[in-house]
Amino acid sequence: AGPAAAQAVDTTGLKEAGNTARTVDFAADSMKVDRDKEHIVLNGHVEATRGKVNLTSNELVVEYVDSLNNAKFLNAKGNVVITSGDQVIRGQWARMDVDANTVTLGDDVEVTQGDTVLTGKKLFINLDTGESQMTGGRVKGRFIPE
Amino acid sequence: MRRSGGLDMVATNPQVKTPHSASAPDRRTPAAGRTGGMIRRARFMAWALTAALVGLVVFFLVQLGMFDGTVPKMPAEDRATPPADSLEIQKPRFTGFDRENQAYEVTAKSARQSETEPNIVYLEAVRGELKLKGSGDLLAIVADDGVYDSESDTLDLSGNVRLTSTGQYTAQLDKAQILLKNWRLRSEEPVDVVFSDGTIHARGIEIWDDGRKILFLNTVRGTVSGDRGKQDSQ
């Protein structure tokens, strides 16, 4: 396996899971709501679940407009792990653009699915179309989208 | 003294049957029977009296606090109870301004002021109101009991404490303290918050800056019904 300029990642699971359920369950050591800055900061053992997609990280910042449930961006930092079905995506940070329905993960990104592991600098996923792109990465093993 | 089978027997009562006196003739007569009954009753009475006495002594010692560590304390009612010497205040109503000149009002169904510590007022069925500067919303708080300290400008609330920010959220908890100077609410008790799009539970909360900053502490859990505007309109 050689360095791949850009490599597709099968994120159909993420796409389906992300587009169905609406409710988000969350937990953390502490949470601060700042209505002036319109953001919510969850700190310590953060876990958020939406449908079949589960995210854990050290910190999660939700940027919203006007109302707590009108989230615009989600920024996870530190030991970010996104699990959906048998696919596990790890990175040091992740940013979700809720309106665009896209997720970008960065720094030491690793996608594991079955016995296939894909690593890279940055992973971009479009949850509407299911398209994804890993850049600056290497592919180990064969990766066959189902 | 009659030796019988190696046991020193003191024959105090001819009717007492012992396995070793089988040779003694059974001379039971009606009179002897009655005496036996009286003796048994006397013995029972002696036991009862002794038990009562011991009970009394133990009760007395408990009152003295002898067994404080061992005897489980009756759960002291957690309410703020005014001292006996307190004076009743008619139609209690306290108003004031916080540091940013924001008016607040605290009323109660009844109140008693401590004579020895006049800065302390014990309130029953407390209601506090603050008009929020930024949004103009009303922040209302009610509780079963409260202790208002005019010196430290604090209001300690207990029992069904409920904080409502009109149109925003309702928080329910057992105890909370409000620093009236800057309307900062603090509690280390479990708190449940319900707002239009979800619920939050934590084991501590702080609210300040006109209710615009809320910190949930000691493990927080919640559910938010995410609203993806675009997705919903399709």
mmCIF file of C-alpha atoms in Angstrom:
data_model
loop_
_atom_site.group_PDB
_atom_site.id
_atom_site.type_symbol
_atom_site.label_atom_id
_atom_site.label_comp_id
_atom_site.label_asym_id
_atom_site.label_seq_id
_atom_site.Cartn_x
_atom_site.Cartn_y
_atom_site.Cartn_z
ATOM 1 C CA ALA A 1 0.000 0.000 0.000
ATOM 2 C CA GLY A 2 1.493 3.334 -0.997
ATOM 3 C CA PRO A 3 0.801 6.859 0.108
ATOM 4 C CA ALA A 4 -2.536 7.850 -1.324
ATOM 5 C CA ALA A 5 -3.114 11.477 -2.452
ATOM 6 C CA ALA A 6 -6.770 11.062 -1.581
ATOM 7 C CA GLN A 7 -8.658 7.963 -0.636
ATOM 8 C CA ALA A 8 -12.396 7.389 -0.371
ATOM 9 C CA VAL A 9 -13.780 6.024 2.868
ATOM 10 C CA ASP A 10 -17.074 4.181 3.049
ATOM 11 C CA THR A 11 -19.218 6.323 5.323
ATOM 12 C CA THR A 12 -22.657 5.118 4.278
ATOM 13 C CA GLY A 13 -23.244 3.944 7.837
ATOM 14 C CA LEU A 14 -22.442 7.404 9.169
ATOM 15 C CA LYS A 15 -24.591 9.010 6.510
ATOM 16 C CA GLU A 16 -27.677 6.937 7.302
ATOM 17 C CA ALA A 17 -27.223 7.158 11.034
ATOM 18 C CA GLY A 18 -26.584 10.893 10.888
ATOM 19 C CA ASN A 19 -29.655 11.690 8.851
ATOM 20 C CA THR A 20 -32.283 9.764 10.670
ATOM 21 C CA ALA A 21 -32.465 10.356 14.372
ATOM 22 C CA ARG A 22 -32.718 13.937 15.517
ATOM 23 C CA THR A 23 -32.401 13.561 19.278
ATOM 24 C CA VAL A 24 -28.944 13.815 20.771
ATOM 25 C CA ASP A 25 -28.188 12.219 24.129
ATOM 26 C CA PHE A 26 -25.104 13.571 25.848
ATOM 27 C CA ALA A 27 -23.089 13.220 29.029
ATOM 28 C CA ALA A 28 -19.957 14.863 30.451
ATOM 29 C CA ASP A 29 -18.273 15.793 33.702
ATOM 30 C CA SER A 30 -19.487 19.381 33.371
ATOM 31 C CA MET A 31 -21.278 21.626 30.919
ATOM 32 C CA LYS A 32 -21.355 25.367 30.569
ATOM 33 C CA VAL A 33 -24.062 27.232 28.643
ATOM 34 C CA ASP A 34 -23.057 30.740 27.603
ATOM 35 C CA ARG A 35 -26.007 32.514 26.085
ATOM 36 C CA ASP A 36 -23.979 35.586 25.207
ATOM 37 C CA LYS A 37 -21.485 33.625 23.142
ATOM 38 C CA GLU A 38 -24.249 31.238 22.120
ATOM 39 C CA HIS A 39 -22.206 28.170 22.800
ATOM 40 C CA ILE A 40 -22.266 25.164 25.062
ATOM 41 C CA VAL A 41 -19.017 23.632 26.308
ATOM 42 C CA LEU A 42 -19.057 20.057 27.550
ATOM 43 C CA ASN A 43 -15.910 19.043 29.383
ATOM 44 C CA GLY A 44 -14.481 15.737 30.588
ATOM 45 C CA HIS A 45 -15.520 12.227 29.438
ATOM 46 C CA VAL A 46 -17.800 13.705 26.794
ATOM 47 C CA GLU A 47 -20.182 11.334 25.082
ATOM 48 C CA ALA A 48 -22.836 12.213 22.534
ATOM 49 C CA THR A 49 -25.089 9.799 20.727
ATOM 50 C CA ARG A 50 -27.332 10.546 17.798
ATOM 51 C CA GLY A 51 -29.103 7.554 16.395
ATOM 52 C CA LYS A 52 -26.439 4.887 15.800
ATOM 53 C CA VAL A 53 -23.572 7.363 15.744
ATOM 54 C CA ASN A 54 -21.630 7.757 18.947
ATOM 55 C CA LEU A 55 -18.945 10.347 19.616
ATOM 56 C CA THR A 56 -16.586 10.504 22.571
ATOM 57 C CA SER A 57 -13.941 13.139 23.234
ATOM 58 C CA ASN A 58 -12.310 15.217 25.949
ATOM 59 C CA GLU A 59 -14.280 18.346 25.039
ATOM 60 C CA LEU A 60 -17.206 19.254 22.826
ATOM 61 C CA VAL A 61 -18.265 22.780 21.953
ATOM 62 C CA VAL A 62 -21.692 23.312 20.396
ATOM 63 C CA GLU A 63 -22.175 26.622 18.634
ATOM 64 C CA TYR A 64 -25.837 27.534 18.235
ATOM 65 C CA VAL A 65 -27.924 30.474 17.057
ATOM 66 C CA ASP A 66 -30.843 31.789 19.131
ATOM 67 C CA SER A 67 -31.965 28.476 20.581
ATOM 68 C CA LEU A 68 -30.079 25.601 22.182
ATOM 69 C CA ASN A 69 -31.423 23.181 19.638
ATOM 70 C CA ASN A 70 -30.427 25.246 16.639
ATOM 71 C CA ALA A 71 -26.867 24.017 16.592
ATOM 72 C CA LYS A 72 -24.665 25.251 13.776
ATOM 73 C CA PHE A 73 -21.277 23.734 14.542
ATOM 74 C CA LEU A 74 -20.001 20.978 16.783
ATOM 75 C CA ASN A 75 -16.280 21.036 17.647
ATOM 76 C CA ALA A 76 -14.837 18.010 19.415
ATOM 77 C CA LYS A 77 -11.320 18.130 20.777
ATOM 78 C CA GLY A 78 -8.977 15.500 22.263
ATOM 79 C CA ASN A 79 -9.209 11.713 21.713
ATOM 80 C CA VAL A 80 -12.097 12.010 19.312
ATOM 81 C CA VAL A 81 -13.699 8.656 18.482
ATOM 82 C CA ILE A 82 -16.739 8.386 16.209
ATOM 83 C CA THR A 83 -18.337 4.979 16.084
ATOM 84 C CA SER A 84 -21.025 3.924 13.648
ATOM 85 C CA GLY A 85 -21.815 0.264 13.256
ATOM 86 C CA ASP A 86 -18.496 -1.562 12.859
ATOM 87 C CA GLN A 87 -16.698 1.539 11.633
ATOM 88 C CA VAL A 88 -14.516 3.473 14.061
ATOM 89 C CA ILE A 89 -12.992 6.820 13.129
ATOM 90 C CA ARG A 90 -10.378 8.387 15.399
ATOM 91 C CA GLY A 91 -8.742 11.800 15.335
ATOM 92 C CA GLN A 92 -7.496 14.599 17.561
ATOM 93 C CA TRP A 93 -10.265 16.987 16.545
ATOM 94 C CA ALA A 94 -13.510 16.900 14.620
ATOM 95 C CA ARG A 95 -15.758 19.662 13.341
ATOM 96 C CA MET A 96 -19.311 19.171 12.156
ATOM 97 C CA ASP A 97 -21.088 21.766 10.065
ATOM 98 C CA VAL A 98 -24.700 20.976 10.917
ATOM 99 C CA ASP A 99 -26.335 22.912 8.080
ATOM 100 C CA ALA A 100 -23.945 21.571 5.450
ATOM 101 C CA ASN A 101 -24.137 18.178 7.150
ATOM 102 C CA THR A 102 -20.407 17.613 6.795
ATOM 103 C CA VAL A 103 -17.776 16.373 9.227
ATOM 104 C CA THR A 104 -14.040 17.039 9.087
ATOM 105 C CA LEU A 105 -11.568 15.200 11.291
ATOM 106 C CA GLY A 106 -7.917 16.093 11.723
ATOM 107 C CA ASP A 107 -4.552 15.097 13.021
ATOM 108 C CA ASP A 108 -3.679 11.371 13.165
ATOM 109 C CA VAL A 109 -6.955 10.305 11.594
ATOM 110 C CA GLU A 110 -7.541 6.573 11.511
ATOM 111 C CA VAL A 111 -10.518 4.786 10.032
ATOM 112 C CA THR A 112 -10.966 1.161 10.986
ATOM 113 C CA GLN A 113 -13.559 -1.106 9.427
ATOM 114 C CA GLY A 114 -13.192 -4.812 9.838
ATOM 115 C CA ASP A 115 -9.566 -5.589 9.014
ATOM 116 C CA THR A 116 -9.044 -2.481 6.913
ATOM 117 C CA VAL A 117 -7.257 0.484 8.420
ATOM 118 C CA LEU A 118 -6.887 3.827 6.711
ATOM 119 C CA THR A 119 -4.786 6.565 8.252
ATOM 120 C CA GLY A 120 -4.200 10.144 7.182
ATOM 121 C CA LYS A 121 -3.901 13.780 8.114
ATOM 122 C CA LYS A 122 -7.478 14.846 7.416
ATOM 123 C CA LEU A 123 -10.788 13.159 6.631
ATOM 124 C CA PHE A 124 -13.708 15.001 5.108
ATOM 125 C CA ILE A 125 -17.167 13.391 5.043
ATOM 126 C CA ASN A 126 -20.313 14.684 3.369
ATOM 127 C CA LEU A 127 -23.191 13.081 5.265
ATOM 128 C CA ASP A 128 -25.730 14.066 2.639
ATOM 129 C CA THR A 129 -24.009 12.365 -0.271
ATOM 130 C CA GLY A 130 -21.949 9.845 1.686
ATOM 131 C CA GLU A 131 -18.817 11.053 -0.133
ATOM 132 C CA SER A 132 -15.616 11.151 1.883
ATOM 133 C CA GLN A 133 -11.997 11.946 1.316
ATOM 134 C CA MET A 134 -8.927 11.085 3.349
ATOM 135 C CA THR A 135 -5.899 13.197 2.481
ATOM 136 C CA GLY A 136 -2.253 12.764 3.367
ATOM 137 C CA GLY A 137 -2.794 9.205 4.307
ATOM 138 C CA ARG A 138 -1.736 5.597 3.798
ATOM 139 C CA VAL A 139 -3.963 2.621 3.234
ATOM 140 C CA LYS A 140 -3.207 -0.664 4.915
ATOM 141 C CA GLY A 141 -5.217 -3.659 3.751
ATOM 142 C CA ARG A 142 -8.019 -3.701 1.137
ATOM 143 C CA PHE A 143 -11.013 -1.432 1.501
ATOM 144 C CA ILE A 144 -14.180 -2.522 -0.323
ATOM 145 C CA PRO A 145 -17.269 -0.312 0.139
ATOM 146 C CA GLU A 146 -20.326 -2.590 0.567
ATOM 147 C CA MET B 1 -27.505 -29.919 102.207
ATOM 148 C CA ARG B 2 -28.512 -33.137 100.280
ATOM 149 C CA ARG B 3 -25.853 -34.638 98.011
ATOM 150 C CA SER B 4 -27.312 -36.001 94.843
ATOM 151 C CA GLY B 5 -25.410 -37.228 91.852
ATOM 152 C CA GLY B 6 -22.423 -34.991 92.544
ATOM 153 C CA LEU B 7 -24.547 -31.801 92.466
ATOM 154 C CA ASP B 8 -24.763 -29.612 95.531
ATOM 155 C CA MET B 9 -28.514 -29.215 95.750
ATOM 156 C CA VAL B 10 -30.019 -26.620 98.032
ATOM 157 C CA ALA B 11 -33.538 -27.879 98.543
ATOM 158 C CA THR B 12 -35.320 -24.510 98.769
ATOM 159 C CA ASN B 13 -38.476 -25.672 97.182
ATOM 160 C CA PRO B 14 -39.670 -29.303 97.737
ATOM 161 C CA GLN B 15 -41.724 -29.017 94.549
ATOM 162 C CA VAL B 16 -38.734 -28.328 92.336
ATOM 163 C CA LYS B 17 -38.330 -31.460 90.256
ATOM 164 C CA THR B 18 -34.695 -32.261 89.524
ATOM 165 C CA PRO B 19 -33.514 -35.390 87.719
ATOM 166 C CA HIS B 20 -31.459 -36.280 90.738
ATOM 167 C CA SER B 21 -34.160 -36.258 93.315
ATOM 168 C CA ALA B 22 -36.198 -39.016 91.785
ATOM 169 C CA SER B 23 -36.059 -40.903 95.096
ATOM 170 C CA ALA B 24 -37.910 -38.044 97.004
ATOM 171 C CA PRO B 25 -41.634 -38.960 97.354
ATOM 172 C CA ASP B 26 -43.929 -36.749 95.198
ATOM 173 C CA ARG B 27 -45.872 -35.096 98.022
ATOM 174 C CA ARG B 28 -47.789 -32.599 95.841
ATOM 175 C CA THR B 29 -50.839 -31.182 97.755
ATOM 176 C CA PRO B 30 -53.244 -28.396 96.644
ATOM 177 C CA ALA B 31 -51.750 -25.888 99.096
ATOM 178 C CA ALA B 32 -48.287 -26.565 97.762
ATOM 179 C CA GLY B 33 -49.591 -26.062 94.225
ATOM 180 C CA ARG B 34 -50.941 -22.598 95.062
ATOM 181 C CA THR B 35 -47.720 -21.599 96.695
ATOM 182 C CA GLY B 36 -45.825 -22.705 93.610
ATOM 183 C CA GLY B 37 -48.034 -20.567 91.374
ATOM 184 C CA MET B 38 -47.538 -17.519 93.600
ATOM 185 C CA ILE B 39 -43.780 -18.011 93.501
ATOM 186 C CA ARG B 40 -43.766 -18.238 89.713
ATOM 187 C CA ARG B 41 -45.822 -15.043 89.453
ATOM 188 C CA ALA B 42 -43.489 -13.278 91.869
ATOM 189 C CA ARG B 43 -40.495 -14.405 89.864
ATOM 190 C CA PHE B 44 -42.128 -13.092 86.654
ATOM 191 C CA MET B 45 -42.916 -9.767 88.332
ATOM 192 C CA ALA B 46 -39.295 -9.464 89.465
ATOM 193 C CA TRP B 47 -38.109 -10.026 85.906
ATOM 194 C CA ALA B 48 -40.567 -7.501 84.508
ATOM 195 C CA LEU B 49 -39.568 -4.891 87.054
ATOM 196 C CA THR B 50 -35.882 -5.386 86.337
ATOM 197 C CA ALA B 51 -36.444 -5.116 82.590
ATOM 198 C CA ALA B 52 -38.430 -1.901 83.085
ATOM 199 C CA LEU B 53 -35.722 -0.443 85.285
ATOM 200 C CA VAL B 54 -32.994 -1.295 82.772
ATOM 201 C CA GLY B 55 -35.114 0.203 79.999
ATOM 202 C CA LEU B 56 -35.495 3.405 81.992
ATOM 203 C CA VAL B 57 -31.781 3.649 82.644
ATOM 204 C CA VAL B 58 -30.956 3.089 78.958
ATOM 205 C CA PHE B 59 -33.534 5.667 77.863
ATOM 206 C CA PHE B 60 -32.078 8.136 80.343
ATOM 207 C CA LEU B 61 -28.554 7.517 79.075
ATOM 208 C CA VAL B 62 -29.669 7.911 75.470
ATOM 209 C CA GLN B 63 -31.167 11.277 76.329
ATOM 210 C CA LEU B 64 -27.809 12.219 77.803
ATOM 211 C CA GLY B 65 -26.296 11.431 74.432
ATOM 212 C CA MET B 66 -24.359 8.427 75.816
ATOM 213 C CA PHE B 67 -24.990 6.351 72.699
ATOM 214 C CA ASP B 68 -24.891 9.221 70.162
ATOM 215 C CA GLY B 69 -22.581 7.358 67.884
ATOM 216 C CA THR B 70 -24.566 4.149 67.949
ATOM 217 C CA VAL B 71 -28.170 5.220 68.085
ATOM 218 C CA PRO B 72 -29.248 6.390 64.582
ATOM 219 C CA LYS B 73 -30.278 10.067 64.837
ATOM 220 C CA MET B 74 -33.894 10.792 63.989
ATOM 221 C CA PRO B 75 -33.519 12.470 60.530
ATOM 222 C CA ALA B 76 -33.620 16.106 61.650
ATOM 223 C CA GLU B 77 -36.158 17.902 59.531
ATOM 224 C CA ASP B 78 -33.953 19.704 56.901
ATOM 225 C CA ARG B 79 -35.952 22.866 57.193
ATOM 226 C CA ALA B 80 -34.684 26.149 58.447
ATOM 227 C CA THR B 81 -36.509 26.446 61.727
ATOM 228 C CA PRO B 82 -36.680 29.916 63.294
ATOM 229 C CA PRO B 83 -35.497 30.251 66.910
ATOM 230 C CA ALA B 84 -38.114 30.544 69.624
ATOM 231 C CA ASP B 85 -37.318 34.194 70.286
ATOM 232 C CA SER B 86 -38.007 35.280 66.682
ATOM 233 C CA LEU B 87 -40.563 37.971 65.857
ATOM 234 C CA GLU B 88 -43.230 37.532 63.210
ATOM 235 C CA ILE B 89 -43.108 39.918 60.246
ATOM 236 C CA GLN B 90 -46.388 40.776 58.594
ATOM 237 C CA LYS B 91 -46.572 40.629 54.795
ATOM 238 C CA PRO B 92 -42.785 40.081 54.360
ATOM 239 C CA ARG B 93 -41.405 41.753 51.244
ATOM 240 C CA PHE B 94 -37.772 42.593 50.522
ATOM 241 C CA THR B 95 -36.682 44.611 47.552
ATOM 242 C CA GLY B 96 -33.277 45.716 46.461
ATOM 243 C CA PHE B 97 -30.950 46.307 43.541
ATOM 244 C CA ASP B 98 -28.110 44.102 42.477
ATOM 245 C CA ARG B 99 -24.713 45.367 41.592
ATOM 246 C CA GLU B 100 -25.875 46.438 38.156
ATOM 247 C CA ASN B 101 -28.854 48.296 39.522
ATOM 248 C CA GLN B 102 -31.178 45.493 38.577
ATOM 249 C CA ALA B 103 -34.252 45.486 40.815
ATOM 250 C CA TYR B 104 -35.261 42.325 42.613
ATOM 251 C CA GLU B 105 -38.056 41.460 44.991
ATOM 252 C CA VAL B 106 -38.404 38.657 47.534
ATOM 253 C CA THR B 107 -41.775 37.926 49.179
ATOM 254 C CA ALA B 108 -43.009 35.146 51.489
ATOM 255 C CA LYS B 109 -46.218 33.881 53.006
ATOM 256 C CA SER B 110 -44.797 34.373 56.465
ATOM 257 C CA ALA B 111 -41.495 35.399 57.999
ATOM 258 C CA ARG B 112 -39.859 35.530 61.395
ATOM 259 C CA GLN B 113 -36.921 37.696 62.325
ATOM 260 C CA SER B 114 -34.393 36.464 64.789
ATOM 261 C CA GLU B 115 -34.183 38.815 67.786
ATOM 262 C CA THR B 116 -30.631 37.914 68.603
ATOM 263 C CA GLU B 117 -29.538 38.136 64.950
ATOM 264 C CA PRO B 118 -31.825 40.722 63.358
ATOM 265 C CA ASN B 119 -30.056 40.373 59.972
ATOM 266 C CA ILE B 120 -31.478 36.844 59.704
ATOM 267 C CA VAL B 121 -35.061 36.421 58.520
ATOM 268 C CA TYR B 122 -36.719 32.997 58.229
ATOM 269 C CA LEU B 123 -39.163 32.851 55.335
ATOM 270 C CA GLU B 124 -41.896 30.402 54.494
ATOM 271 C CA ALA B 125 -43.223 29.881 50.960
ATOM 272 C CA VAL B 126 -40.657 32.140 49.391
ATOM 273 C CA ARG B 127 -40.902 33.810 45.994
ATOM 274 C CA GLY B 128 -38.163 35.834 44.351
ATOM 275 C CA GLU B 129 -38.351 37.738 41.078
ATOM 276 C CA LEU B 130 -35.762 39.418 38.899
ATOM 277 C CA LYS B 131 -36.306 41.069 35.528
ATOM 278 C CA LEU B 132 -33.434 39.986 33.288
ATOM 279 C CA LYS B 133 -31.589 42.935 31.884
ATOM 280 C CA GLY B 134 -30.639 41.574 28.489
ATOM 281 C CA SER B 135 -33.738 39.735 27.371
ATOM 282 C CA GLY B 136 -36.305 41.389 29.648
ATOM 283 C CA ASP B 137 -37.398 37.866 30.612
ATOM 284 C CA LEU B 138 -38.552 37.285 34.157
ATOM 285 C CA LEU B 139 -36.495 35.014 36.404
ATOM 286 C CA ALA B 140 -38.779 33.686 39.144
ATOM 287 C CA ILE B 141 -37.754 31.394 41.980
ATOM 288 C CA VAL B 142 -39.979 29.695 44.563
ATOM 289 C CA ALA B 143 -39.162 27.440 47.511
ATOM 290 C CA ASP B 144 -40.792 26.026 50.627
ATOM 291 C CA ASP B 145 -38.361 27.738 52.994
ATOM 292 C CA GLY B 146 -35.709 30.399 52.907
ATOM 293 C CA VAL B 147 -33.251 32.166 55.155
ATOM 294 C CA TYR B 148 -32.496 35.737 54.126
ATOM 295 C CA ASP B 149 -29.335 37.299 55.522
ATOM 296 C CA SER B 150 -29.293 41.039 54.933
ATOM 297 C CA GLU B 151 -25.645 41.278 55.999
ATOM 298 C CA SER B 152 -24.228 38.800 53.501
ATOM 299 C CA ASP B 153 -27.093 39.563 51.108
ATOM 300 C CA THR B 154 -27.762 35.880 50.611
ATOM 301 C CA LEU B 155 -30.943 33.905 50.333
ATOM 302 C CA ASP B 156 -30.641 30.210 51.260
ATOM 303 C CA LEU B 157 -33.536 28.248 49.838
ATOM 304 C CA SER B 158 -34.632 24.706 50.657
ATOM 305 C CA GLY B 159 -37.532 22.410 49.783
ATOM 306 C CA ASN B 160 -38.977 22.234 46.253
ATOM 307 C CA VAL B 161 -36.785 24.979 44.893
ATOM 308 C CA ARG B 162 -37.970 25.852 41.379
ATOM 309 C CA LEU B 163 -36.351 28.428 39.132
ATOM 310 C CA THR B 164 -38.197 29.531 36.011
ATOM 311 C CA SER B 165 -36.832 31.723 33.283
ATOM 312 C CA THR B 166 -39.898 32.585 31.251
ATOM 313 C CA GLY B 167 -39.763 31.030 27.844
ATOM 314 C CA GLN B 168 -36.369 29.494 28.489
ATOM 315 C CA TYR B 169 -36.169 26.811 31.137
ATOM 316 C CA THR B 170 -37.338 25.512 34.500
ATOM 317 C CA ALA B 171 -34.854 24.141 37.009
ATOM 318 C CA GLN B 172 -35.983 21.950 39.918
ATOM 319 C CA LEU B 173 -33.759 21.217 42.934
ATOM 320 C CA ASP B 174 -33.817 20.755 46.680
ATOM 321 C CA LYS B 175 -31.478 23.445 47.920
ATOM 322 C CA ALA B 176 -29.857 26.534 46.502
ATOM 323 C CA GLN B 177 -28.139 29.698 47.640
ATOM 324 C CA ILE B 178 -28.554 33.019 45.881
ATOM 325 C CA LEU B 179 -26.018 35.822 46.247
ATOM 326 C CA LEU B 180 -28.463 38.696 45.806
ATOM 327 C CA LYS B 181 -25.712 41.254 45.081
ATOM 328 C CA ASN B 182 -25.182 39.764 41.668
ATOM 329 C CA TRP B 183 -27.962 37.246 41.537
ATOM 330 C CA ARG B 184 -25.670 34.296 41.402
ATOM 331 C CA LEU B 185 -27.354 30.992 42.199
ATOM 332 C CA ARG B 186 -25.313 28.055 43.455
ATOM 333 C CA SER B 187 -26.238 24.512 44.421
ATOM 334 C CA GLU B 188 -24.385 21.248 44.970
ATOM 335 C CA GLU B 189 -27.648 19.281 44.914
ATOM 336 C CA PRO B 190 -29.093 17.196 42.063
ATOM 337 C CA VAL B 191 -30.881 19.462 39.595
ATOM 338 C CA ASP B 192 -33.254 18.760 36.725
ATOM 339 C CA VAL B 193 -33.666 21.342 33.994
ATOM 340 C CA VAL B 194 -36.413 21.185 31.420
ATOM 341 C CA PHE B 195 -36.291 23.474 28.432
ATOM 342 C CA SER B 196 -38.209 23.609 25.214
ATOM 343 C CA ASP B 197 -35.958 21.189 23.392
ATOM 344 C CA GLY B 198 -34.755 18.818 26.001
ATOM 345 C CA THR B 199 -33.813 17.979 29.545
ATOM 346 C CA ILE B 200 -30.606 18.184 31.538
ATOM 347 C CA HIS B 201 -29.719 16.489 34.824
ATOM 348 C CA ALA B 202 -26.655 17.253 36.930
ATOM 349 C CA ARG B 203 -25.492 17.143 40.542
ATOM 350 C CA GLY B 204 -24.657 20.787 40.875
ATOM 351 C CA ILE B 205 -25.434 24.052 39.133
ATOM 352 C CA GLU B 206 -24.359 27.670 39.018
ATOM 353 C CA ILE B 207 -26.309 30.417 37.267
ATOM 354 C CA TRP B 208 -25.051 33.957 36.962
ATOM 355 C CA ASP B 209 -24.801 36.987 34.731
ATOM 356 C CA ASP B 210 -28.550 37.531 34.514
ATOM 357 C CA GLY B 211 -29.149 33.845 33.892
ATOM 358 C CA ARG B 212 -27.021 34.049 30.746
ATOM 359 C CA LYS B 213 -24.341 31.725 32.075
ATOM 360 C CA ILE B 214 -25.231 28.305 33.420
ATOM 361 C CA LEU B 215 -22.690 25.783 34.649
ATOM 362 C CA PHE B 216 -23.766 22.199 35.281
ATOM 363 C CA LEU B 217 -21.432 20.309 37.585
ATOM 364 C CA ASN B 218 -20.543 16.906 38.984
ATOM 365 C CA THR B 219 -21.581 14.868 35.945
ATOM 366 C CA VAL B 220 -24.213 16.160 33.572
ATOM 367 C CA ARG B 221 -26.530 14.135 31.328
ATOM 368 C CA GLY B 222 -29.158 15.302 28.918
ATOM 369 C CA THR B 223 -31.138 14.993 25.771
ATOM 370 C CA VAL B 224 -31.610 17.645 23.125
ATOM 371 C CA SER B 225 -34.001 17.231 20.238
ATOM 372 C CA GLY B 226 -31.683 18.394 17.471
ATOM 373 C CA ASP B 227 -33.385 20.617 14.889
ATOM 374 C CA ARG B 228 -31.782 20.457 11.460
ATOM 375 C CA GLY B 229 -33.810 23.284 9.814
ATOM 376 C CA LYS B 230 -32.857 22.324 6.243
ATOM 377 C CA GLN B 231 -33.530 18.612 6.753
ATOM 378 C CA ASP B 232 -36.909 19.263 8.268
ATOM 379 C CA SER B 233 -38.077 21.444 5.424
ATOM 380 C CA GLN B 234 -37.419 18.708 2.812
#
